Tab-separated table of C-alpha atoms in Angstrom:
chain	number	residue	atom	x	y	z
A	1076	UNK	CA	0.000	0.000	0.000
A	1077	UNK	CA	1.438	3.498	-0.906
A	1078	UNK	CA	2.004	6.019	1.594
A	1079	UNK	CA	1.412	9.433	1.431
A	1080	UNK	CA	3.018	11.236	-1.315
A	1081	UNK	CA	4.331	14.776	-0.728
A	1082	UNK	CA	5.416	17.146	-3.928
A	1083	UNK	CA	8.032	18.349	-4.709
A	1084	UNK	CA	10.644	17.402	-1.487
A	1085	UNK	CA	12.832	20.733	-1.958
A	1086	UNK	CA	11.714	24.106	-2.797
A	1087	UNK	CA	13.268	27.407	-3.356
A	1088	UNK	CA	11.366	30.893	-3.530
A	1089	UNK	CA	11.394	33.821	-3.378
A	1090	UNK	CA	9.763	36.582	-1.111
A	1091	UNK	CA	6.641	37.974	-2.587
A	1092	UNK	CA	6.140	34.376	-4.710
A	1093	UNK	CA	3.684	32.137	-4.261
A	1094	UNK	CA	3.528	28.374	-4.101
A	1095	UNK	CA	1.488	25.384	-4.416
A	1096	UNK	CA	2.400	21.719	-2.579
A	1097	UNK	CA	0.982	18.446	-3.045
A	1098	UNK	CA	-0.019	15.328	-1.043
A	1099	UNK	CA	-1.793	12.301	-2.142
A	1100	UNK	CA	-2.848	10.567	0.707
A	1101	UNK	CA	-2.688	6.558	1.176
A	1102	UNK	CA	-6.092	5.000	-0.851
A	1103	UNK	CA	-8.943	5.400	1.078
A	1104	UNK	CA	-8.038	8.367	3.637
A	1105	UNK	CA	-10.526	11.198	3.299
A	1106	UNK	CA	-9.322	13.079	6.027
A	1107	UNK	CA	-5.688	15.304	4.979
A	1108	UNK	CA	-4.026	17.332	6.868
A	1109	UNK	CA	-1.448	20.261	7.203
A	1110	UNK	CA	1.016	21.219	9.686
A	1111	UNK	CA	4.199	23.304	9.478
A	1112	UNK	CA	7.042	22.758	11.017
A	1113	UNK	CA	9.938	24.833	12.606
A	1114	UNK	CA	12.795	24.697	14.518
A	1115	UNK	CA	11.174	27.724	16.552
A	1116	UNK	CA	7.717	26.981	16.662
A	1117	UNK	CA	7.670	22.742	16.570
A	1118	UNK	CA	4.091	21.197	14.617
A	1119	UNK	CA	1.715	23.492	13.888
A	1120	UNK	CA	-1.587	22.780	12.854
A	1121	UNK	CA	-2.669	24.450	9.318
A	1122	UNK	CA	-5.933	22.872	8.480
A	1123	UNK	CA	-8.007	19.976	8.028
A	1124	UNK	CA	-10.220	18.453	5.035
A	1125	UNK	CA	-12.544	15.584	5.076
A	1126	UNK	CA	-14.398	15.215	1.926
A	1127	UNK	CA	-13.241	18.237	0.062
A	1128	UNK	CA	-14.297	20.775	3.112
A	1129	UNK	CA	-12.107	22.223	5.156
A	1130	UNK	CA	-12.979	20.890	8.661
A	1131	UNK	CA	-10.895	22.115	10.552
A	1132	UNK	CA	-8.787	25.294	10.543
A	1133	UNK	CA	-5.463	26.714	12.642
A	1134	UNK	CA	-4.250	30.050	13.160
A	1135	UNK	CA	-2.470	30.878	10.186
A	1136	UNK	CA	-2.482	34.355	7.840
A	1137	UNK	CA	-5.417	34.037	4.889
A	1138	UNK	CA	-2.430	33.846	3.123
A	1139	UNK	CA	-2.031	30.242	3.453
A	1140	UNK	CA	-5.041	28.294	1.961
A	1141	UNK	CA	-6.073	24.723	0.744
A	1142	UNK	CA	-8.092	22.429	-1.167
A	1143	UNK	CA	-9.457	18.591	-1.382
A	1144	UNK	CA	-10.155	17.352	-4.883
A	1145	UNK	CA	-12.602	14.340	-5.602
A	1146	UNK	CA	-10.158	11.727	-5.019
A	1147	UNK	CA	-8.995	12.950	-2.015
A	1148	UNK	CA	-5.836	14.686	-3.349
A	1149	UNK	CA	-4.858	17.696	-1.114
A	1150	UNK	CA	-2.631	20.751	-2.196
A	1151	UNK	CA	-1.927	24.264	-0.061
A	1152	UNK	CA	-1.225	27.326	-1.536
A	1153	UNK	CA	0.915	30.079	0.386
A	1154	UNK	CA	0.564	33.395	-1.288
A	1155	UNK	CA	2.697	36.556	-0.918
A	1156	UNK	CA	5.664	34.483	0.678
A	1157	UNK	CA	7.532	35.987	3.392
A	1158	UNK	CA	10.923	34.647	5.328
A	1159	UNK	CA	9.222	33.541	8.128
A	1160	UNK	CA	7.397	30.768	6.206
A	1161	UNK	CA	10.298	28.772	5.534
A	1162	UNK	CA	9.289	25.655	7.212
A	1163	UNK	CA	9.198	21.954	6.592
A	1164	UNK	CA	5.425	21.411	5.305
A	1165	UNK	CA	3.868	18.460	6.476
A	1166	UNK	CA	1.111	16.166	4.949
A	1167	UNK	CA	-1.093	13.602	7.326
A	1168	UNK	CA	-3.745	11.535	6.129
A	1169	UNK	CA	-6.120	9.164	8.386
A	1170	UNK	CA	-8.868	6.855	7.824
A	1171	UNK	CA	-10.194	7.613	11.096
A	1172	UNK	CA	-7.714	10.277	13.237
A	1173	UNK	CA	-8.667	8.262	16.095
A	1174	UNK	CA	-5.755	5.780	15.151
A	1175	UNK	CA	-3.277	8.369	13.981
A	1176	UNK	CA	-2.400	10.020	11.373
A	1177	UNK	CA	0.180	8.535	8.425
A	1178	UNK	CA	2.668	11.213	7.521
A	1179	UNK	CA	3.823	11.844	4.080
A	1180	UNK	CA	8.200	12.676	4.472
A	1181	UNK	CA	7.469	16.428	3.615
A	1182	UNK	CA	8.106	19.482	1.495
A	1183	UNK	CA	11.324	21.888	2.540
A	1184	UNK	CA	10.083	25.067	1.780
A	1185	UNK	CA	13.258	27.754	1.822
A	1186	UNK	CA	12.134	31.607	0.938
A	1187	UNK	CA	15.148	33.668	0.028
B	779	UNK	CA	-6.738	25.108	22.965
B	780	UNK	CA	-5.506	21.962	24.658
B	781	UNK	CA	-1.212	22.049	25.447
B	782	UNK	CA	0.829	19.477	25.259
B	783	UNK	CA	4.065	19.857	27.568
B	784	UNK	CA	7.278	17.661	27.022
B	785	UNK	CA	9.815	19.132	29.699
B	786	UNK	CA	12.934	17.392	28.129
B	787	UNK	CA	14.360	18.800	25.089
B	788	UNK	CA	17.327	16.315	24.494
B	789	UNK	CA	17.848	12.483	26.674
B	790	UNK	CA	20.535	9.818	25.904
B	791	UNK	CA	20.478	6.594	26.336
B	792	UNK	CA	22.885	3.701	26.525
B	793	UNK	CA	22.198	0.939	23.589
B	794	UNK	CA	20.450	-1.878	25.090
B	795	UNK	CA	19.693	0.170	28.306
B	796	UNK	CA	15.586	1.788	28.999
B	797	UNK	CA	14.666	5.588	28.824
B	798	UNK	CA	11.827	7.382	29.307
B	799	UNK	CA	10.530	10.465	27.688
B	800	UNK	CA	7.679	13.217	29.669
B	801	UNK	CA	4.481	14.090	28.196
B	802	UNK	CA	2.240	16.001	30.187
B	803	UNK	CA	-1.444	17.944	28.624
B	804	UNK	CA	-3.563	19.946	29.463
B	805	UNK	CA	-7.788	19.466	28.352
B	806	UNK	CA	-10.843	19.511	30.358
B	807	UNK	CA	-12.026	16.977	28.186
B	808	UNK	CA	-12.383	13.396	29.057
B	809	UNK	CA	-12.597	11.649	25.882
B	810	UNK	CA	-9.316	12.048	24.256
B	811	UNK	CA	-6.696	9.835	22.036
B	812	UNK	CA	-2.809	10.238	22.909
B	813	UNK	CA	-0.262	9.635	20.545
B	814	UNK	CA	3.459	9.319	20.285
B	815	UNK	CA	5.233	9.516	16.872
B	816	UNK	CA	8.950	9.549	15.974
B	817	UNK	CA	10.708	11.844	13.687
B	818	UNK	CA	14.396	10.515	12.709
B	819	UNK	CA	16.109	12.261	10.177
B	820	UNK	CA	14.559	11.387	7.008
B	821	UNK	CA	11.684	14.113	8.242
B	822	UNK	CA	9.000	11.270	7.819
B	823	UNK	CA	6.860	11.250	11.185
B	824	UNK	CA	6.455	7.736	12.316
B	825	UNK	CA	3.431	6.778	15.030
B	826	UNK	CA	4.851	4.455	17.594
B	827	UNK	CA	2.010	4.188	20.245
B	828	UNK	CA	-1.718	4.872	20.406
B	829	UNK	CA	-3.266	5.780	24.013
B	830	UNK	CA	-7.343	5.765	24.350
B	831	UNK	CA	-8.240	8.210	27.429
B	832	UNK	CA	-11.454	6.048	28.135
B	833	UNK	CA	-9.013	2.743	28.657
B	834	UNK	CA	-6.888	2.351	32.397
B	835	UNK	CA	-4.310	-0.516	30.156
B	836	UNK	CA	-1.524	0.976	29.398
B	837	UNK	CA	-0.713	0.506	25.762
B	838	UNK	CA	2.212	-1.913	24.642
B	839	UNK	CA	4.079	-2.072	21.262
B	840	UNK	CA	7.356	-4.434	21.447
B	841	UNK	CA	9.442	-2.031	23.104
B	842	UNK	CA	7.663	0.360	23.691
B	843	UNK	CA	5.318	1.251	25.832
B	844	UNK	CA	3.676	3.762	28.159
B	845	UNK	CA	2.515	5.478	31.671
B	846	UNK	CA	-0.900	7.028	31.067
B	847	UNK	CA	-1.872	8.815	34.382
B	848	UNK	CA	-5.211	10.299	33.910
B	849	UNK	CA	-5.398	12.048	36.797
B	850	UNK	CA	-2.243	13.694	36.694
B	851	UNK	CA	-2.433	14.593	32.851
B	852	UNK	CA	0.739	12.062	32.187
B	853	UNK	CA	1.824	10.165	29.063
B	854	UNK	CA	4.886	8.767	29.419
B	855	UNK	CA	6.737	6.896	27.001
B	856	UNK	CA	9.527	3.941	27.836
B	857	UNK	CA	11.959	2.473	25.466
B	858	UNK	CA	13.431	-0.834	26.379
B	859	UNK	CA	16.425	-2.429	25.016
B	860	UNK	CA	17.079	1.006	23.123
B	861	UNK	CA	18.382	0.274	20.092
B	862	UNK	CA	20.703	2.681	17.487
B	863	UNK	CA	17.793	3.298	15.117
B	864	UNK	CA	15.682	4.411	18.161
B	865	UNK	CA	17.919	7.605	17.649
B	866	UNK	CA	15.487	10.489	16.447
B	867	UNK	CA	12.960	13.204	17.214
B	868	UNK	CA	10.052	11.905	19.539
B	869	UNK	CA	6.753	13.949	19.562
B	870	UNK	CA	3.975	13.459	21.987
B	871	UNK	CA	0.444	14.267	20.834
B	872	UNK	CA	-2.884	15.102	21.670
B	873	UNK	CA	-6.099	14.634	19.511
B	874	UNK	CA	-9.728	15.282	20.566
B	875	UNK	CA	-12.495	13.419	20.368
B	876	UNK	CA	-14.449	16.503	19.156
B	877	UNK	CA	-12.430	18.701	17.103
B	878	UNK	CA	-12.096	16.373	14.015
B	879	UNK	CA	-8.026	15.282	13.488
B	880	UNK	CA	-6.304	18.421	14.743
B	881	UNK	CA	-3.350	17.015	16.770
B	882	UNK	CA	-1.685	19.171	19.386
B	883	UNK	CA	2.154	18.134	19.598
B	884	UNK	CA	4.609	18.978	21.740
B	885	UNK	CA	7.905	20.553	20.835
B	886	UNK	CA	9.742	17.242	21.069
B	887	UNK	CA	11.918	15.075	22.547
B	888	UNK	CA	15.281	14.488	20.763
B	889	UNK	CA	16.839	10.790	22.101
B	890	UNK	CA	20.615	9.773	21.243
B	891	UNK	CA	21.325	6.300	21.559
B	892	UNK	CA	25.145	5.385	22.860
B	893	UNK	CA	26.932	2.500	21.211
């Protein structure tokens, strides 16, 4: 069974850019989900969605936003980059959250 | 928001020795799932136990297992017979039963293993 897939691993941008990442989650997990993470400010929570609707969402800028396609697909989008979101962006998909989530290995996001 | 504490930023361990790693959270709720996942260095965030709040057994897997103290808002996890490729980043975690699958993690645990 595939695990969840994360696109591209490495990225480079620059400030003012924006930028799209990808996760296909394992077959058969509606539920995806975001977190950043930083050396500063550990796991935090981005948002949730179950079914292509957001279900849950943290306490991030507007400029960081998300969608669910049909087959469960997820991407974010993080407009208007800035330093401070360099970050390692993490992908989780469940089945049910109440057994964990599986975690895809990631996409480095540098802003220069 | 629920917290989720872990007081040790860095432990070592001996290879073939046990270690255990803090977890403490705060939630008024008492229907909750606790989780701890390890991060080595590949980035990819690997779940190593589950925890149900509503259960008193103490969950086992091989090695590992853990301390859940209710009460006192504990989650302990214990390695035994650490092993090299135990090294890595260990995250404790919190998830609601309410809130969908947001997970609340601490800021991590990172365990070195000594040949």
């Amino acid at each position: 069974k595939a695990g969840v897939t994360q696109t591209p691993r490495y990225l480079i941008k620059t400030r003012g850019q924006q930028v799209t990442l990808s996760c296909s989650p394992i077959s058969g997990h509606r539920s995806v989900s975001w977190y950043q993470q930083t050396p500063g400010q550990g796991l935090q929570f981005l948002f949730e969605y179950f079914s292509e609707t957001q279900r849950n969402k943290g306490n991030f800028p507007g400029r960081f936003s998300g969608r669910q396609f049909s087959n469960s697909r997820s991407e974010m989008n993080v407009s208007t980059l800035e330093l401070g979101d360099s970050a390692l962006y993490l992908c989780a998909s469940s089945s049910s959250g109440e057994y964990g989530y599986t975690f895809g290995s990631g996409t480095r996001l540098t802003v220069v | 928001a629920q917290t989720v504490t872990q007081s040790q930023p860095e432990m070592s361990v001996q290879e073939a020795e046990t270690v255990t790693l803090s977890c403490t959270y705060d939630t008024s709720e008492s229907d909750y799932y606790l989780f701890w996942y390890k991060q080595p260095p590949s980035r990819q965030m690997i779940l190593v136990i589950r925890q149900e709040a509503y259960k008193q057994q103490n969950a086992t897997e091989n090695r590992f297992s853990v301390n859940f103290q209710k009460a006192a808002k504990s989650f302990s996890l214990k390695i035994s017979d650490s092993q090299l490729g135990d090294a890595a980043m260990y995250f404790c975690a919190y998830r609601s039963s309410n809130t969908g699958n947001q997970f609340y993690f601490g800021t991590g645990t990172s365990l070195t293993v000594i040949p």
